[in-house]
Structures are given as structure tokens and as C-alpha cells.
Amino acid sequence: MDLGDQLKNLFPDHVPEEEPEKEKSPYWLQDDPIICKYEKRKGKPVTILEGYNGADSDFKKLTKDLKTLLGVGGSFKNEAIIIQGDYRDKIMDFLKENGFSVKLVGG
């Protein structure tokens, strides 16, 4: 007689709850935080994401989804995602919703 049978004998009216399944993130998740920082390049603001060590296809998918979410331009170069404009708060919220850990650097 295992523990489950013993509990059924003690509490016959109890109905066990089903655990909700966690949704899988469409991106490769990592343990290290992604660094989100703000810079000005040629007088124009840009948001830079560094420290993501996924495959190139993961970088491209994440870059595309961020650009679509914000409605701005951007690119993926030299292991960094560059988004035009200062969207640190929105980007950090998006990344946290998708299971990433994010670290804000600078102002």
C-alpha cells in the first residue's frame, strides 16, 4: 500500500488538483542574465542587449519579435541585439514574460 492509497483511505472525498502545465518558451533560455543597456550612437538613442548565448537562429527570432513588438528597427550583430530607440522598460518586461533573467546596466 503506497502513500497515495493511504491518503485515499483517509480522505475519500478529496479530489486531487491537476497541476497546470508550464508553457514552453519559444526561445532558448539561459541561466545568465541578459544585459540591457542604453547608448547614444551618432546622437541617436539605441538599446543594446548583450550576454545572450543562443544559436544564431534564436538571436534572429528574438530580434524579430522585439522589433515587431516595438514597431522599430534594429539588428543582430557581433553577439548583441541592437534596437533603435530607448525601450529598456518594454524590452525588459517582454524578456521577463518569456522566462529570461534581465539585468539593467547604466542610467
mmCIF file of N, CA, C and O in Angstrom:
data_model
loop_
_atom_site.group_PDB
_atom_site.id
_atom_site.type_symbol
_atom_site.label_atom_id
_atom_site.label_comp_id
_atom_site.label_asym_id
_atom_site.label_seq_id
_atom_site.Cartn_x
_atom_site.Cartn_y
_atom_site.Cartn_z
ATOM 1 N N MET A 1 0.855 -1.172 0.000
ATOM 2 C CA MET A 1 0.000 0.000 0.000
ATOM 3 C C MET A 1 0.901 1.237 0.000
ATOM 4 O O MET A 1 1.677 1.444 0.916
ATOM 5 N N ASP A 2 0.786 2.033 -1.030
ATOM 6 C CA ASP A 2 1.643 3.214 -1.111
ATOM 7 C C ASP A 2 0.950 4.418 -0.469
ATOM 8 O O ASP A 2 -0.180 4.334 0.006
ATOM 9 N N LEU A 3 1.644 5.528 -0.457
ATOM 10 C CA LEU A 3 1.153 6.734 0.199
ATOM 11 C C LEU A 3 -0.146 7.241 -0.425
ATOM 12 O O LEU A 3 -1.055 7.688 0.268
ATOM 13 N N GLY A 4 -0.271 7.171 -1.747
ATOM 14 C CA GLY A 4 -1.487 7.624 -2.428
ATOM 15 C C GLY A 4 -2.701 6.837 -1.990
ATOM 16 O O GLY A 4 -3.783 7.405 -1.759
ATOM 17 N N ASP A 5 -2.551 5.500 -1.833
ATOM 18 C CA ASP A 5 -3.663 4.666 -1.365
ATOM 19 C C ASP A 5 -4.041 4.994 0.073
ATOM 20 O O ASP A 5 -5.222 5.021 0.436
ATOM 21 N N GLN A 6 -3.047 5.239 0.902
ATOM 22 C CA GLN A 6 -3.313 5.587 2.297
ATOM 23 C C GLN A 6 -4.076 6.903 2.391
ATOM 24 O O GLN A 6 -5.002 7.041 3.187
ATOM 25 N N LEU A 7 -3.692 7.877 1.583
ATOM 26 C CA LEU A 7 -4.387 9.160 1.599
ATOM 27 C C LEU A 7 -5.818 9.027 1.095
ATOM 28 O O LEU A 7 -6.727 9.682 1.607
ATOM 29 N N LYS A 8 -6.038 8.154 0.096
ATOM 30 C CA LYS A 8 -7.399 7.927 -0.395
ATOM 31 C C LYS A 8 -8.269 7.295 0.681
ATOM 32 O O LYS A 8 -9.452 7.602 0.790
ATOM 33 N N ASN A 9 -7.682 6.414 1.494
ATOM 34 C CA ASN A 9 -8.435 5.806 2.580
ATOM 35 C C ASN A 9 -8.781 6.824 3.665
ATOM 36 O O ASN A 9 -9.873 6.791 4.235
ATOM 37 N N LEU A 10 -7.848 7.723 3.953
ATOM 38 C CA LEU A 10 -8.089 8.730 4.986
ATOM 39 C C LEU A 10 -9.048 9.820 4.520
ATOM 40 O O LEU A 10 -9.866 10.317 5.296
ATOM 41 N N PHE A 11 -8.943 10.227 3.248
ATOM 42 C CA PHE A 11 -9.758 11.313 2.699
ATOM 43 C C PHE A 11 -10.447 10.848 1.415
ATOM 44 O O PHE A 11 -10.042 11.206 0.308
ATOM 45 N N PRO A 12 -11.533 10.071 1.533
ATOM 46 C CA PRO A 12 -12.161 9.508 0.334
ATOM 47 C C PRO A 12 -12.848 10.552 -0.549
ATOM 48 O O PRO A 12 -13.008 10.334 -1.755
ATOM 49 N N ASP A 13 -13.251 11.697 0.002
ATOM 50 C CA ASP A 13 -13.961 12.711 -0.784
ATOM 51 C C ASP A 13 -13.024 13.671 -1.512
ATOM 52 O O ASP A 13 -13.474 14.482 -2.325
ATOM 53 N N HIS A 14 -11.736 13.609 -1.204
ATOM 54 C CA HIS A 14 -10.779 14.564 -1.784
ATOM 55 C C HIS A 14 -10.535 14.269 -3.270
ATOM 56 O O HIS A 14 -10.328 13.131 -3.672
ATOM 57 N N VAL A 15 -10.585 15.340 -4.050
ATOM 58 C CA VAL A 15 -10.273 15.235 -5.475
ATOM 59 C C VAL A 15 -8.953 15.972 -5.705
ATOM 60 O O VAL A 15 -8.866 17.174 -5.465
ATOM 61 N N PRO A 16 -7.903 15.275 -6.151
ATOM 62 C CA PRO A 16 -6.614 15.956 -6.351
ATOM 63 C C PRO A 16 -6.695 16.970 -7.490
ATOM 64 O O PRO A 16 -7.380 16.751 -8.488
ATOM 65 N N GLU A 17 -5.991 18.093 -7.296
ATOM 66 C CA GLU A 17 -5.957 19.142 -8.312
ATOM 67 C C GLU A 17 -4.921 18.796 -9.366
ATOM 68 O O GLU A 17 -3.865 18.258 -9.062
ATOM 69 N N GLU A 18 -5.246 19.142 -10.595
ATOM 70 C CA GLU A 18 -4.276 18.941 -11.662
ATOM 71 C C GLU A 18 -3.353 20.138 -11.722
ATOM 72 O O GLU A 18 -3.805 21.280 -11.642
ATOM 73 N N GLU A 19 -2.073 19.878 -11.856
ATOM 74 C CA GLU A 19 -1.101 20.959 -11.937
ATOM 75 C C GLU A 19 -1.113 21.542 -13.344
ATOM 76 O O GLU A 19 -1.075 20.794 -14.327
ATOM 77 N N PRO A 20 -1.184 22.874 -13.458
ATOM 78 C CA PRO A 20 -1.162 23.466 -14.801
ATOM 79 C C PRO A 20 0.213 23.277 -15.439
ATOM 80 O O PRO A 20 1.242 23.376 -14.780
ATOM 81 N N GLU A 21 0.204 22.971 -16.721
ATOM 82 C CA GLU A 21 1.459 22.788 -17.436
ATOM 83 C C GLU A 21 2.082 24.141 -17.742
ATOM 84 O O GLU A 21 1.395 25.079 -18.132
ATOM 85 N N LYS A 22 3.380 24.213 -17.575
ATOM 86 C CA LYS A 22 4.081 25.446 -17.903
ATOM 87 C C LYS A 22 4.237 25.529 -19.414
ATOM 88 O O LYS A 22 4.561 24.544 -20.067
ATOM 89 N N GLU A 23 4.011 26.732 -19.941
ATOM 90 C CA GLU A 23 4.205 26.916 -21.370
ATOM 91 C C GLU A 23 5.695 26.966 -21.664
ATOM 92 O O GLU A 23 6.461 27.586 -20.946
ATOM 93 N N LYS A 24 6.066 26.317 -22.726
ATOM 94 C CA LYS A 24 7.468 26.355 -23.126
ATOM 95 C C LYS A 24 7.745 27.662 -23.847
ATOM 96 O O LYS A 24 6.961 28.111 -24.666
ATOM 97 N N SER A 25 8.861 28.264 -23.521
ATOM 98 C CA SER A 25 9.253 29.493 -24.185
ATOM 99 C C SER A 25 9.699 29.171 -25.611
ATOM 100 O O SER A 25 10.372 28.164 -25.838
ATOM 101 N N PRO A 26 9.346 30.009 -26.576
ATOM 102 C CA PRO A 26 9.780 29.747 -27.951
ATOM 103 C C PRO A 26 11.275 30.028 -28.162
ATOM 104 O O PRO A 26 11.801 29.777 -29.227
ATOM 105 N N TYR A 27 11.935 30.537 -27.138
ATOM 106 C CA TYR A 27 13.348 30.900 -27.238
ATOM 107 C C TYR A 27 14.162 29.972 -26.352
ATOM 108 O O TYR A 27 13.671 29.408 -25.390
ATOM 109 N N TRP A 28 15.451 29.869 -26.666
ATOM 110 C CA TRP A 28 16.350 29.116 -25.813
ATOM 111 C C TRP A 28 16.647 29.974 -24.596
ATOM 112 O O TRP A 28 17.088 31.118 -24.714
ATOM 113 N N LEU A 29 16.405 29.424 -23.395
ATOM 114 C CA LEU A 29 16.635 30.170 -22.155
ATOM 115 C C LEU A 29 18.000 29.804 -21.589
ATOM 116 O O LEU A 29 18.465 28.692 -21.734
ATOM 117 N N GLN A 30 18.590 30.748 -20.898
ATOM 118 C CA GLN A 30 19.909 30.533 -20.313
ATOM 119 C C GLN A 30 19.861 30.926 -18.846
ATOM 120 O O GLN A 30 18.945 31.610 -18.399
ATOM 121 N N ASP A 31 20.870 30.506 -18.095
ATOM 122 C CA ASP A 31 20.927 30.820 -16.672
ATOM 123 C C ASP A 31 21.442 32.237 -16.423
ATOM 124 O O ASP A 31 20.993 32.913 -15.513
ATOM 125 N N ASP A 32 22.409 32.671 -17.218
ATOM 126 C CA ASP A 32 22.996 34.003 -17.035
ATOM 127 C C ASP A 32 22.004 35.075 -17.480
ATOM 128 O O ASP A 32 21.263 34.884 -18.443
ATOM 129 N N PRO A 33 22.008 36.225 -16.809
ATOM 130 C CA PRO A 33 21.079 37.295 -17.222
ATOM 131 C C PRO A 33 21.522 37.973 -18.523
ATOM 132 O O PRO A 33 22.711 38.034 -18.837
ATOM 133 N N ILE A 34 20.551 38.467 -19.253
ATOM 134 C CA ILE A 34 20.819 39.269 -20.439
ATOM 135 C C ILE A 34 21.031 40.698 -19.972
ATOM 136 O O ILE A 34 20.256 41.213 -19.171
ATOM 137 N N ILE A 35 22.062 41.344 -20.465
ATOM 138 C CA ILE A 35 22.373 42.710 -20.054
ATOM 139 C C ILE A 35 21.702 43.674 -21.022
ATOM 140 O O ILE A 35 21.888 43.602 -22.226
ATOM 141 N N CYS A 36 20.893 44.574 -20.469
ATOM 142 C CA CYS A 36 20.150 45.549 -21.254
ATOM 143 C C CYS A 36 20.720 46.929 -20.947
ATOM 144 O O CYS A 36 20.662 47.383 -19.804
ATOM 145 N N LYS A 37 21.272 47.589 -21.961
ATOM 146 C CA LYS A 37 21.850 48.907 -21.711
ATOM 147 C C LYS A 37 21.465 49.901 -22.797
ATOM 148 O O LYS A 37 21.027 49.524 -23.875
ATOM 149 N N TYR A 38 21.642 51.159 -22.468
ATOM 150 C CA TYR A 38 21.256 52.271 -23.321
ATOM 151 C C TYR A 38 22.509 53.031 -23.730
ATOM 152 O O TYR A 38 23.392 53.269 -22.909
ATOM 153 N N GLU A 39 22.587 53.370 -25.014
ATOM 154 C CA GLU A 39 23.703 54.169 -25.521
ATOM 155 C C GLU A 39 23.183 55.177 -26.528
ATOM 156 O O GLU A 39 22.072 55.035 -27.034
ATOM 157 N N LYS A 40 24.017 56.166 -26.806
ATOM 158 C CA LYS A 40 23.729 57.080 -27.906
ATOM 159 C C LYS A 40 24.802 56.857 -28.947
ATOM 160 O O LYS A 40 25.989 56.923 -28.660
ATOM 161 N N ARG A 41 24.373 56.601 -30.172
ATOM 162 C CA ARG A 41 25.298 56.415 -31.287
ATOM 163 C C ARG A 41 24.960 57.439 -32.347
ATOM 164 O O ARG A 41 23.837 57.462 -32.848
ATOM 165 N N LYS A 42 25.928 58.263 -32.658
ATOM 166 C CA LYS A 42 25.744 59.363 -33.610
ATOM 167 C C LYS A 42 24.565 60.245 -33.204
ATOM 168 O O LYS A 42 23.784 60.695 -34.033
ATOM 169 N N GLY A 43 24.412 60.445 -31.895
ATOM 170 C CA GLY A 43 23.371 61.329 -31.377
ATOM 171 C C GLY A 43 21.996 60.692 -31.266
ATOM 172 O O GLY A 43 21.050 61.338 -30.837
ATOM 173 N N LYS A 44 21.864 59.426 -31.657
ATOM 174 C CA LYS A 44 20.561 58.761 -31.615
ATOM 175 C C LYS A 44 20.568 57.659 -30.553
ATOM 176 O O LYS A 44 21.546 56.927 -30.423
ATOM 177 N N PRO A 45 19.472 57.524 -29.815
ATOM 178 C CA PRO A 45 19.433 56.517 -28.752
ATOM 179 C C PRO A 45 19.251 55.105 -29.305
ATOM 180 O O PRO A 45 18.502 54.890 -30.252
ATOM 181 N N VAL A 46 19.946 54.138 -28.693
ATOM 182 C CA VAL A 46 19.783 52.733 -29.032
ATOM 183 C C VAL A 46 19.778 51.917 -27.737
ATOM 184 O O VAL A 46 20.404 52.290 -26.750
ATOM 185 N N THR A 47 19.052 50.816 -27.760
ATOM 186 C CA THR A 47 19.043 49.868 -26.653
ATOM 187 C C THR A 47 19.805 48.636 -27.109
ATOM 188 O O THR A 47 19.536 48.106 -28.183
ATOM 189 N N ILE A 48 20.756 48.204 -26.291
ATOM 190 C CA ILE A 48 21.617 47.082 -26.658
ATOM 191 C C ILE A 48 21.413 45.941 -25.665
ATOM 192 O O ILE A 48 21.424 46.158 -24.456
ATOM 193 N N LEU A 49 21.214 44.742 -26.195
ATOM 194 C CA LEU A 49 21.080 43.534 -25.380
ATOM 195 C C LEU A 49 22.299 42.659 -25.614
ATOM 196 O O LEU A 49 22.571 42.254 -26.745
ATOM 197 N N GLU A 50 23.034 42.370 -24.547
ATOM 198 C CA GLU A 50 24.235 41.554 -24.644
ATOM 199 C C GLU A 50 24.155 40.399 -23.660
ATOM 200 O O GLU A 50 23.392 40.445 -22.702
ATOM 201 N N GLY A 51 24.946 39.381 -23.906
ATOM 202 C CA GLY A 51 25.044 38.274 -22.967
ATOM 203 C C GLY A 51 24.145 37.105 -23.292
ATOM 204 O O GLY A 51 24.088 36.140 -22.547
ATOM 205 N N TYR A 52 23.432 37.146 -24.417
ATOM 206 C CA TYR A 52 22.599 36.011 -24.813
ATOM 207 C C TYR A 52 23.471 35.062 -25.600
ATOM 208 O O TYR A 52 24.124 35.455 -26.557
ATOM 209 N N ASN A 53 23.522 33.800 -25.202
ATOM 210 C CA ASN A 53 24.426 32.872 -25.863
ATOM 211 C C ASN A 53 23.694 31.747 -26.582
ATOM 212 O O ASN A 53 24.135 30.617 -26.589
ATOM 213 N N GLY A 54 22.578 32.071 -27.203
ATOM 214 C CA GLY A 54 21.853 31.081 -28.003
ATOM 215 C C GLY A 54 22.435 30.967 -29.398
ATOM 216 O O GLY A 54 23.416 31.625 -29.751
ATOM 217 N N ALA A 55 21.815 30.150 -30.220
ATOM 218 C CA ALA A 55 22.255 29.980 -31.604
ATOM 219 C C ALA A 55 21.846 31.199 -32.424
ATOM 220 O O ALA A 55 21.033 32.017 -31.993
ATOM 221 N N ASP A 56 22.411 31.320 -33.623
ATOM 222 C CA ASP A 56 22.079 32.451 -34.493
ATOM 223 C C ASP A 56 20.589 32.496 -34.807
ATOM 224 O O ASP A 56 20.000 33.574 -34.866
ATOM 225 N N SER A 57 19.967 31.339 -34.978
ATOM 226 C CA SER A 57 18.534 31.323 -35.281
ATOM 227 C C SER A 57 17.728 31.865 -34.097
ATOM 228 O O SER A 57 16.720 32.558 -34.289
ATOM 229 N N ASP A 58 18.166 31.572 -32.862
ATOM 230 C CA ASP A 58 17.489 32.109 -31.680
ATOM 231 C C ASP A 58 17.650 33.623 -31.602
ATOM 232 O O ASP A 58 16.713 34.343 -31.262
ATOM 233 N N PHE A 59 18.862 34.115 -31.910
ATOM 234 C CA PHE A 59 19.104 35.556 -31.930
ATOM 235 C C PHE A 59 18.177 36.237 -32.931
ATOM 236 O O PHE A 59 17.565 37.255 -32.636
ATOM 237 N N LYS A 60 18.104 35.677 -34.126
ATOM 238 C CA LYS A 60 17.294 36.293 -35.181
ATOM 239 C C LYS A 60 15.821 36.297 -34.811
ATOM 240 O O LYS A 60 15.120 37.287 -35.037
ATOM 241 N N LYS A 61 15.341 35.205 -34.222
ATOM 242 C CA LYS A 61 13.930 35.130 -33.832
ATOM 243 C C LYS A 61 13.619 36.141 -32.727
ATOM 244 O O LYS A 61 12.613 36.848 -32.781
ATOM 245 N N LEU A 62 14.492 36.231 -31.726
ATOM 246 C CA LEU A 62 14.294 37.171 -30.629
ATOM 247 C C LEU A 62 14.352 38.610 -31.133
ATOM 248 O O LEU A 62 13.525 39.447 -30.759
ATOM 249 N N THR A 63 15.303 38.906 -32.018
ATOM 250 C CA THR A 63 15.421 40.250 -32.592
ATOM 251 C C THR A 63 14.160 40.607 -33.371
ATOM 252 O O THR A 63 13.619 41.701 -33.207
ATOM 253 N N LYS A 64 13.688 39.697 -34.188
ATOM 254 C CA LYS A 64 12.495 39.953 -34.993
ATOM 255 C C LYS A 64 11.281 40.204 -34.109
ATOM 256 O O LYS A 64 10.493 41.135 -34.350
ATOM 257 N N ASP A 65 11.110 39.388 -33.062
ATOM 258 C CA ASP A 65 9.958 39.553 -32.179
ATOM 259 C C ASP A 65 10.017 40.875 -31.408
ATOM 260 O O ASP A 65 8.996 41.530 -31.211
ATOM 261 N N LEU A 66 11.207 41.279 -30.995
ATOM 262 C CA LEU A 66 11.347 42.561 -30.296
ATOM 263 C C LEU A 66 11.035 43.733 -31.233
ATOM 264 O O LEU A 66 10.337 44.677 -30.856
ATOM 265 N N LYS A 67 11.543 43.672 -32.459
ATOM 266 C CA LYS A 67 11.285 44.747 -33.418
ATOM 267 C C LYS A 67 9.799 44.833 -33.748
ATOM 268 O O LYS A 67 9.241 45.917 -33.864
ATOM 269 N N THR A 68 9.150 43.681 -33.879
ATOM 270 C CA THR A 68 7.716 43.657 -34.178
ATOM 271 C C THR A 68 6.915 44.209 -33.007
ATOM 272 O O THR A 68 5.973 44.984 -33.195
ATOM 273 N N LEU A 69 7.276 43.809 -31.789
ATOM 274 C CA LEU A 69 6.588 44.279 -30.584
ATOM 275 C C LEU A 69 6.661 45.799 -30.463
ATOM 276 O O LEU A 69 5.655 46.459 -30.182
ATOM 277 N N LEU A 70 7.839 46.355 -30.710
ATOM 278 C CA LEU A 70 8.058 47.788 -30.511
ATOM 279 C C LEU A 70 7.755 48.618 -31.754
ATOM 280 O O LEU A 70 7.576 49.825 -31.657
ATOM 281 N N GLY A 71 7.734 47.993 -32.910
ATOM 282 C CA GLY A 71 7.488 48.733 -34.143
ATOM 283 C C GLY A 71 8.644 49.634 -34.534
ATOM 284 O O GLY A 71 8.447 50.731 -35.056
ATOM 285 N N VAL A 72 9.862 49.160 -34.274
ATOM 286 C CA VAL A 72 11.056 49.947 -34.581
ATOM 287 C C VAL A 72 12.050 49.081 -35.342
ATOM 288 O O VAL A 72 11.860 47.878 -35.490
ATOM 289 N N GLY A 73 13.127 49.698 -35.773
ATOM 290 C CA GLY A 73 14.182 48.978 -36.464
ATOM 291 C C GLY A 73 15.200 48.439 -35.490
ATOM 292 O O GLY A 73 15.220 48.801 -34.316
ATOM 293 N N GLY A 74 16.049 47.578 -35.986
ATOM 294 C CA GLY A 74 17.096 47.019 -35.146
ATOM 295 C C GLY A 74 17.859 45.976 -35.920
ATOM 296 O O GLY A 74 17.565 45.689 -37.078
ATOM 297 N N SER A 75 18.859 45.393 -35.274
ATOM 298 C CA SER A 75 19.663 44.377 -35.941
ATOM 299 C C SER A 75 20.321 43.477 -34.908
ATOM 300 O O SER A 75 20.294 43.742 -33.705
ATOM 301 N N PHE A 76 20.946 42.424 -35.419
ATOM 302 C CA PHE A 76 21.709 41.490 -34.607
ATOM 303 C C PHE A 76 23.118 41.454 -35.180
ATOM 304 O O PHE A 76 23.322 41.046 -36.314
ATOM 305 N N LYS A 77 24.089 41.947 -34.409
ATOM 306 C CA LYS A 77 25.480 41.984 -34.867
ATOM 307 C C LYS A 77 26.409 41.654 -33.704
ATOM 308 O O LYS A 77 26.182 42.107 -32.578
ATOM 309 N N ASN A 78 27.444 40.902 -33.971
ATOM 310 C CA ASN A 78 28.511 40.629 -33.006
ATOM 311 C C ASN A 78 27.984 40.177 -31.641
ATOM 312 O O ASN A 78 28.341 40.731 -30.607
ATOM 313 N N GLU A 79 27.098 39.186 -31.647
ATOM 314 C CA GLU A 79 26.550 38.622 -30.408
ATOM 315 C C GLU A 79 25.790 39.658 -29.562
ATOM 316 O O GLU A 79 25.734 39.548 -28.336
ATOM 317 N N ALA A 80 25.220 40.672 -30.190
ATOM 318 C CA ALA A 80 24.418 41.679 -29.488
ATOM 319 C C ALA A 80 23.203 42.034 -30.345
ATOM 320 O O ALA A 80 23.266 42.026 -31.569
ATOM 321 N N ILE A 81 22.108 42.340 -29.672
ATOM 322 C CA ILE A 81 20.892 42.775 -30.350
ATOM 323 C C ILE A 81 20.791 44.285 -30.151
ATOM 324 O O ILE A 81 20.841 44.768 -29.030
ATOM 325 N N ILE A 82 20.668 45.019 -31.254
ATOM 326 C CA ILE A 82 20.605 46.474 -31.206
ATOM 327 C C ILE A 82 19.222 46.903 -31.666
ATOM 328 O O ILE A 82 18.800 46.589 -32.767
ATOM 329 N N ILE A 83 18.505 47.625 -30.787
ATOM 330 C CA ILE A 83 17.162 48.122 -31.082
ATOM 331 C C ILE A 83 17.212 49.644 -31.114
ATOM 332 O O ILE A 83 17.757 50.265 -30.202
ATOM 333 N N GLN A 84 16.644 50.240 -32.148
ATOM 334 C CA GLN A 84 16.657 51.697 -32.285
ATOM 335 C C GLN A 84 15.685 52.318 -31.291
ATOM 336 O O GLN A 84 14.519 51.959 -31.250
ATOM 337 N N GLY A 85 16.181 53.252 -30.477
ATOM 338 C CA GLY A 85 15.345 53.945 -29.503
ATOM 339 C C GLY A 85 15.588 53.429 -28.094
ATOM 340 O O GLY A 85 16.228 52.404 -27.879
ATOM 341 N N ASP A 86 15.056 54.157 -27.122
ATOM 342 C CA ASP A 86 15.206 53.794 -25.709
ATOM 343 C C ASP A 86 13.950 53.054 -25.257
ATOM 344 O O ASP A 86 12.963 53.658 -24.853
ATOM 345 N N TYR A 87 13.980 51.735 -25.334
ATOM 346 C CA TYR A 87 12.831 50.892 -24.975
ATOM 347 C C TYR A 87 13.217 49.882 -23.901
ATOM 348 O O TYR A 87 12.711 48.764 -23.890
ATOM 349 N N ARG A 88 14.097 50.283 -22.986
ATOM 350 C CA ARG A 88 14.593 49.339 -21.989
ATOM 351 C C ARG A 88 13.471 48.726 -21.157
ATOM 352 O O ARG A 88 13.455 47.514 -20.938
ATOM 353 N N ASP A 89 12.523 49.528 -20.705
ATOM 354 C CA ASP A 89 11.455 49.012 -19.842
ATOM 355 C C ASP A 89 10.582 47.998 -20.570
ATOM 356 O O ASP A 89 10.276 46.928 -20.047
ATOM 357 N N LYS A 90 10.175 48.320 -21.785
ATOM 358 C CA LYS A 90 9.315 47.408 -22.551
ATOM 359 C C LYS A 90 10.055 46.122 -22.903
ATOM 360 O O LYS A 90 9.487 45.028 -22.840
ATOM 361 N N ILE A 91 11.328 46.247 -23.264
ATOM 362 C CA ILE A 91 12.119 45.075 -23.617
ATOM 363 C C ILE A 91 12.310 44.185 -22.389
ATOM 364 O O ILE A 91 12.163 42.957 -22.469
ATOM 365 N N MET A 92 12.608 44.791 -21.242
ATOM 366 C CA MET A 92 12.801 44.005 -20.028
ATOM 367 C C MET A 92 11.513 43.288 -19.630
ATOM 368 O O MET A 92 11.545 42.117 -19.231
ATOM 369 N N ASP A 93 10.366 43.946 -19.745
ATOM 370 C CA ASP A 93 9.088 43.295 -19.441
ATOM 371 C C ASP A 93 8.845 42.116 -20.370
ATOM 372 O O ASP A 93 8.425 41.041 -19.931
ATOM 373 N N PHE A 94 9.106 42.301 -21.668
ATOM 374 C CA PHE A 94 8.918 41.240 -22.653
ATOM 375 C C PHE A 94 9.807 40.038 -22.340
ATOM 376 O O PHE A 94 9.359 38.884 -22.369
ATOM 377 N N LEU A 95 11.074 40.304 -22.027
ATOM 378 C CA LEU A 95 12.010 39.216 -21.750
ATOM 379 C C LEU A 95 11.638 38.474 -20.466
ATOM 380 O O LEU A 95 11.713 37.243 -20.407
ATOM 381 N N LYS A 96 11.187 39.198 -19.441
ATOM 382 C CA LYS A 96 10.789 38.552 -18.190
ATOM 383 C C LYS A 96 9.549 37.693 -18.392
ATOM 384 O O LYS A 96 9.432 36.621 -17.810
ATOM 385 N N GLU A 97 8.607 38.156 -19.213
ATOM 386 C CA GLU A 97 7.407 37.366 -19.506
ATOM 387 C C GLU A 97 7.763 36.057 -20.202
ATOM 388 O O GLU A 97 7.056 35.065 -20.065
ATOM 389 N N ASN A 98 8.845 36.059 -20.966
ATOM 390 C CA ASN A 98 9.261 34.866 -21.700
ATOM 391 C C ASN A 98 10.281 34.018 -20.940
ATOM 392 O O ASN A 98 10.877 33.111 -21.509
ATOM 393 N N GLY A 99 10.505 34.333 -19.666
ATOM 394 C CA GLY A 99 11.331 33.479 -18.822
ATOM 395 C C GLY A 99 12.802 33.831 -18.734
ATOM 396 O O GLY A 99 13.568 33.099 -18.114
ATOM 397 N N PHE A 100 13.225 34.931 -19.335
ATOM 398 C CA PHE A 100 14.623 35.337 -19.259
ATOM 399 C C PHE A 100 14.878 36.082 -17.955
ATOM 400 O O PHE A 100 13.980 36.703 -17.395
ATOM 401 N N SER A 101 16.117 36.048 -17.492
ATOM 402 C CA SER A 101 16.529 36.941 -16.402
ATOM 403 C C SER A 101 17.273 38.097 -17.058
ATOM 404 O O SER A 101 18.064 37.898 -17.972
ATOM 405 N N VAL A 102 16.944 39.323 -16.619
ATOM 406 C CA VAL A 102 17.457 40.518 -17.273
ATOM 407 C C VAL A 102 18.116 41.410 -16.245
ATOM 408 O O VAL A 102 17.649 41.530 -15.112
ATOM 409 N N LYS A 103 19.208 42.047 -16.645
ATOM 410 C CA LYS A 103 19.931 42.959 -15.773
ATOM 411 C C LYS A 103 20.061 44.301 -16.480
ATOM 412 O O LYS A 103 20.519 44.362 -17.623
ATOM 413 N N LEU A 104 19.641 45.379 -15.813
ATOM 414 C CA LEU A 104 19.728 46.723 -16.370
ATOM 415 C C LEU A 104 21.084 47.330 -16.028
ATOM 416 O O LEU A 104 21.504 47.294 -14.872
ATOM 417 N N VAL A 105 21.767 47.860 -17.038
ATOM 418 C CA VAL A 105 23.076 48.471 -16.832
ATOM 419 C C VAL A 105 23.002 49.923 -17.298
ATOM 420 O O VAL A 105 22.468 50.206 -18.374
ATOM 421 N N GLY A 106 23.513 50.833 -16.504
ATOM 422 C CA GLY A 106 23.521 52.240 -16.876
ATOM 423 C C GLY A 106 22.247 52.947 -16.475
ATOM 424 O O GLY A 106 21.288 52.358 -16.022
ATOM 425 N N GLY A 107 22.247 54.284 -16.646
ATOM 426 C CA GLY A 107 21.178 55.204 -16.297
ATOM 427 C C GLY A 107 19.862 54.609 -16.289
ATOM 428 O O GLY A 107 18.836 54.916 -15.996
#
